[in-house]
Amino acid sequence: MKIIDLRSDTVTLPTEEMRLAMYQAEVGDDVYQEDPTIDSLEQLAAQMLGKEAALFTTSGTMSNLLAILVQTHHGDEVLLGDESHTFWYEVGGASALGGVVMHTVPNSQDGQMDLNMIESSIRSQNIHFPQTTLLCLENTHNRCGGSVLTADYTSAAAEIAHRHGLRVHLDGARIFNAAIALYVPASELAADVDSVCFCLSKGLSAPVGSLLCGTEELIESARKWRKMLGGGMRQAGVIAAAGIVALQTMVARLAEDHDNARRLARGLSNIPGIIVPHEVQTNIVNFELSLKVSSSEFIQMLNTRGVKVGYRGDNKCRAVTNRMVNGEDIDEALNHIDLGLRELH
Ligand code: TLP
């Protein structure tokens, strides 16, 4: 049976060009910093994000964790969105391993946190209080339906944080989706933050990896923390090679995923029993079921028809467009959703 997989853009498979580059990659021991392919990937990433240096990590989760470990001390407080990926889906690593308190600030539907609320959440000097030392932002915002943060918003949030002595980390797992949607270079969206990470293994289709970018000093410290976490990889140029191809060939293509996401959202909102609550800006479509059908039943029904979407709550689902799915597949998926929902109802 043909499968149309819309659970995530993490399901994308490497291209032929990536596989060839992996096969041919020149490699060395990266713990000794002797892997030329990793060096090239890190330099390319730093340049594209407008930072001095970059570090290749196993995953977005590890990059976010490293950013927190490097920029806080045990007992510090980190401000982050109540819908942020770090708060929801990173196994509480920042608290478990970094010993920080996660202080959530409400995210609005557009992925922003109110600037006044950010400022008023920063602790004053008081013997009873933990010290607030880091603000985390997310662009695009996963749980807020792939919404984008503009460079102006990010600068304004960073200005407040810096004025109070905080550092700023940007979880830019999908920052290239934001850059394409806003027609700006990714470096502009990260200009005022101290650290930014992005993922190679989402819409960019590489098999593994993420990059954390920042100053030379920050990256040197992150390299040591990465080693402590067991993330010092040896001849990982084999996977970094695919990442280079991803950055060189896959960024502009993300616009297709965005077109397909809008096509999906339009189709979904024409199906009785489905509500698409927000405008779609990138490749993530959150939607709700308004009939007496749970999302688990709905997802199970779709699975039998070869269409996969993600679970987001009792009546909430998520579909993420990606390179493995074209416009015709979207129409086919819509047809299955329409027919399947009629049968269920
Ligand atoms: N997100 C995954 C799942 O973990 C939910 C997905 O399918 O969307 N930041 C953001 C904004 C992310 O969306 C993700 C992955 C990560 C960090 C973590 O990246 P990985 O999966 O590489 O650890």
Coordinates of C-alpha atoms in Angstrom, one line a residue, residues 109-306:
Q109 CA -0.8 31.4 18.6
D110 CA 1.8 33.2 16.5
G111 CA 4.7 31.6 18.5
Q112 CA 5.6 34.9 20.3
M113 CA 5.7 35.6 24.0
D114 CA 4.4 39.0 24.9
L115 CA 7.4 41.3 25.3
N116 CA 6.1 42.9 28.5
M117 CA 5.5 39.5 30.0
I118 CA 9.1 38.4 29.1
E119 CA 10.4 41.5 30.9
S120 CA 8.1 41.1 34.0
S121 CA 9.1 37.4 34.3
I122 CA 12.8 38.2 34.7
R123 CA 13.6 38.0 38.4
S124 CA 14.8 40.9 40.3
Q125 CA 17.8 40.6 42.7
N126 CA 16.3 39.1 45.9
I127 CA 17.8 36.6 48.2
H128 CA 14.8 34.3 47.7
F129 CA 14.9 34.1 43.9
P130 CA 16.8 32.0 41.5
Q131 CA 18.7 34.0 38.9
T132 CA 17.2 34.3 35.5
T133 CA 20.0 33.9 33.0
L134 CA 18.6 32.7 29.7
L135 CA 15.7 33.4 27.4
C136 CA 14.8 30.7 24.8
L137 CA 12.8 31.5 21.6
E138 CA 11.7 29.1 18.9
N139 CA 11.5 29.8 15.1
T140 CA 9.5 28.4 13.4
H141 CA 7.3 27.5 16.3
N142 CA 6.4 23.8 16.2
R143 CA 3.3 23.6 18.6
C144 CA 2.1 27.0 17.3
G145 CA 1.6 25.5 13.9
G146 CA 4.9 26.4 12.2
S147 CA 4.5 30.1 12.8
V148 CA 7.4 32.4 12.1
L149 CA 9.1 35.0 14.4
T150 CA 10.3 38.1 12.5
A151 CA 13.8 39.5 12.9
D152 CA 12.2 42.6 14.5
Y153 CA 10.4 40.5 17.1
T154 CA 13.5 38.5 17.9
S155 CA 15.7 41.7 18.2
A156 CA 13.1 43.3 20.5
A157 CA 13.0 40.2 22.8
A158 CA 16.8 39.9 22.7
E159 CA 17.2 43.6 23.6
I160 CA 15.1 43.1 26.7
A161 CA 16.9 40.0 27.7
H162 CA 20.4 41.6 27.2
R163 CA 19.4 44.7 29.0
H164 CA 18.7 42.5 32.1
G165 CA 21.9 40.5 31.7
L166 CA 20.3 37.4 30.2
R167 CA 21.7 35.4 27.2
V168 CA 19.3 34.4 24.4
H169 CA 19.1 31.0 22.7
L170 CA 17.0 30.5 19.5
D171 CA 15.7 27.0 18.8
G172 CA 15.8 27.3 15.1
A173 CA 15.2 23.6 14.3
R174 CA 13.2 24.9 11.3
I175 CA 14.8 28.4 10.9
F176 CA 15.3 27.9 7.1
N177 CA 11.5 27.4 6.8
A178 CA 11.1 30.7 8.5
A179 CA 13.8 32.3 6.3
I180 CA 12.0 31.1 3.2
A181 CA 8.6 32.2 4.4
L182 CA 9.9 35.7 5.3
Y183 CA 12.2 36.1 2.3
V184 CA 15.2 36.9 4.5
P185 CA 18.5 35.1 5.1
A186 CA 18.5 32.9 8.2
S187 CA 21.4 35.0 9.6
E188 CA 19.0 38.0 9.9
L189 CA 16.6 36.0 12.0
A190 CA 19.4 35.0 14.4
A191 CA 21.4 38.3 14.3
D192 CA 20.7 39.3 17.9
V193 CA 20.7 36.0 19.7
D194 CA 23.8 34.5 21.5
S195 CA 23.2 31.0 20.3
V196 CA 21.0 29.4 17.6
C197 CA 20.6 25.8 16.5
F198 CA 19.0 24.3 13.5
C199 CA 18.3 20.7 12.3
L200 CA 19.5 19.0 9.1
S201 CA 17.2 16.1 9.5
K202 CA 13.8 17.8 9.1
G203 CA 12.7 19.5 5.9
L204 CA 16.3 19.7 4.7
S205 CA 16.2 15.8 4.4
A206 CA 19.7 14.8 5.7
P207 CA 19.6 11.6 7.7
V208 CA 21.1 12.9 11.0
G209 CA 22.2 15.9 12.9
S210 CA 21.9 19.5 14.0
L211 CA 24.2 22.5 14.4
L212 CA 24.6 24.8 17.4
C213 CA 26.1 28.2 16.3
G214 CA 27.5 31.0 18.4
T215 CA 30.8 32.7 19.3
E216 CA 34.1 30.7 19.2
E217 CA 34.1 30.7 23.0
L218 CA 30.5 29.4 23.4
I219 CA 31.2 26.7 20.8
E220 CA 34.4 25.6 22.6
S221 CA 32.5 25.2 25.8
A222 CA 29.7 23.4 24.0
R223 CA 32.2 21.0 22.5
K224 CA 33.3 20.0 26.0
W225 CA 29.8 19.5 27.3
R226 CA 29.0 17.5 24.2
K227 CA 31.9 15.2 25.0
M228 CA 30.5 14.8 28.6
L229 CA 27.1 13.8 27.2
G230 CA 28.7 11.1 25.0
G231 CA 28.2 13.1 21.9
G232 CA 31.8 13.2 20.8
M233 CA 31.6 11.4 17.5
R234 CA 34.6 10.0 15.6
Q235 CA 34.4 9.6 11.7
A236 CA 31.0 11.4 11.7
G237 CA 32.0 13.2 8.5
V238 CA 30.1 10.3 6.8
I239 CA 26.9 11.9 8.1
A240 CA 28.1 15.5 8.0
A241 CA 28.6 15.1 4.2
A242 CA 24.9 14.7 3.8
G243 CA 24.4 17.8 5.9
I244 CA 26.5 19.9 3.5
V245 CA 24.4 18.7 0.5
A246 CA 21.3 19.5 2.5
L247 CA 22.4 23.1 3.1
Q248 CA 23.5 23.5 -0.5
T249 CA 20.5 22.0 -2.2
M250 CA 17.5 21.8 0.0
V251 CA 16.9 25.3 1.5
A252 CA 15.0 26.9 -1.5
R253 CA 13.0 23.7 -2.0
L254 CA 11.3 24.3 1.4
A255 CA 8.9 26.7 -0.5
E256 CA 7.3 23.6 -2.1
D257 CA 6.5 22.2 1.3
H258 CA 4.9 25.5 2.3
D259 CA 2.8 25.5 -0.9
N260 CA 1.7 22.0 -0.1
A261 CA 0.9 22.9 3.5
R262 CA -1.4 25.7 2.3
R263 CA -3.0 23.3 -0.2
L264 CA -3.6 20.8 2.6
A265 CA -5.0 23.5 4.9
R266 CA -7.4 24.8 2.2
G267 CA -8.6 21.2 1.5
L268 CA -9.0 20.4 5.2
S269 CA -11.1 23.4 5.9
N270 CA -13.5 22.4 3.1
I271 CA -14.1 19.0 4.8
P272 CA -17.1 19.0 7.1
G273 CA -15.9 18.1 10.7
I274 CA -12.5 19.6 10.3
I275 CA -11.3 23.0 11.5
V276 CA -8.0 24.6 10.6
P277 CA -7.8 27.2 13.4
H278 CA -4.8 29.3 12.1
E279 CA -3.2 30.6 9.0
V280 CA -0.5 28.3 7.7
Q281 CA 2.9 30.1 7.3
T282 CA 5.3 27.2 6.7
N283 CA 5.0 23.4 6.6
I284 CA 3.1 22.6 9.7
V285 CA -0.7 22.3 9.7
N286 CA -2.5 21.9 13.0
F287 CA -6.1 21.0 12.8
E288 CA -9.1 20.0 15.0
L289 CA -11.9 17.5 14.7
S290 CA -15.3 19.1 15.4
L291 CA -17.3 15.8 15.2
K292 CA -17.6 13.2 17.9
V293 CA -14.5 11.4 16.7
S294 CA -11.4 11.3 18.8
S295 CA -8.0 12.0 17.1
S296 CA -6.9 8.5 18.1
E297 CA -9.8 7.0 16.2
F298 CA -9.2 9.3 13.3
I299 CA -5.5 8.5 13.1
Q300 CA -6.2 4.8 13.3
M301 CA -8.8 5.1 10.4
L302 CA -6.3 7.1 8.3
N303 CA -3.5 4.5 8.9
T304 CA -5.7 1.8 7.4
R305 CA -5.9 4.0 4.3
G306 CA -2.2 4.6 4.1

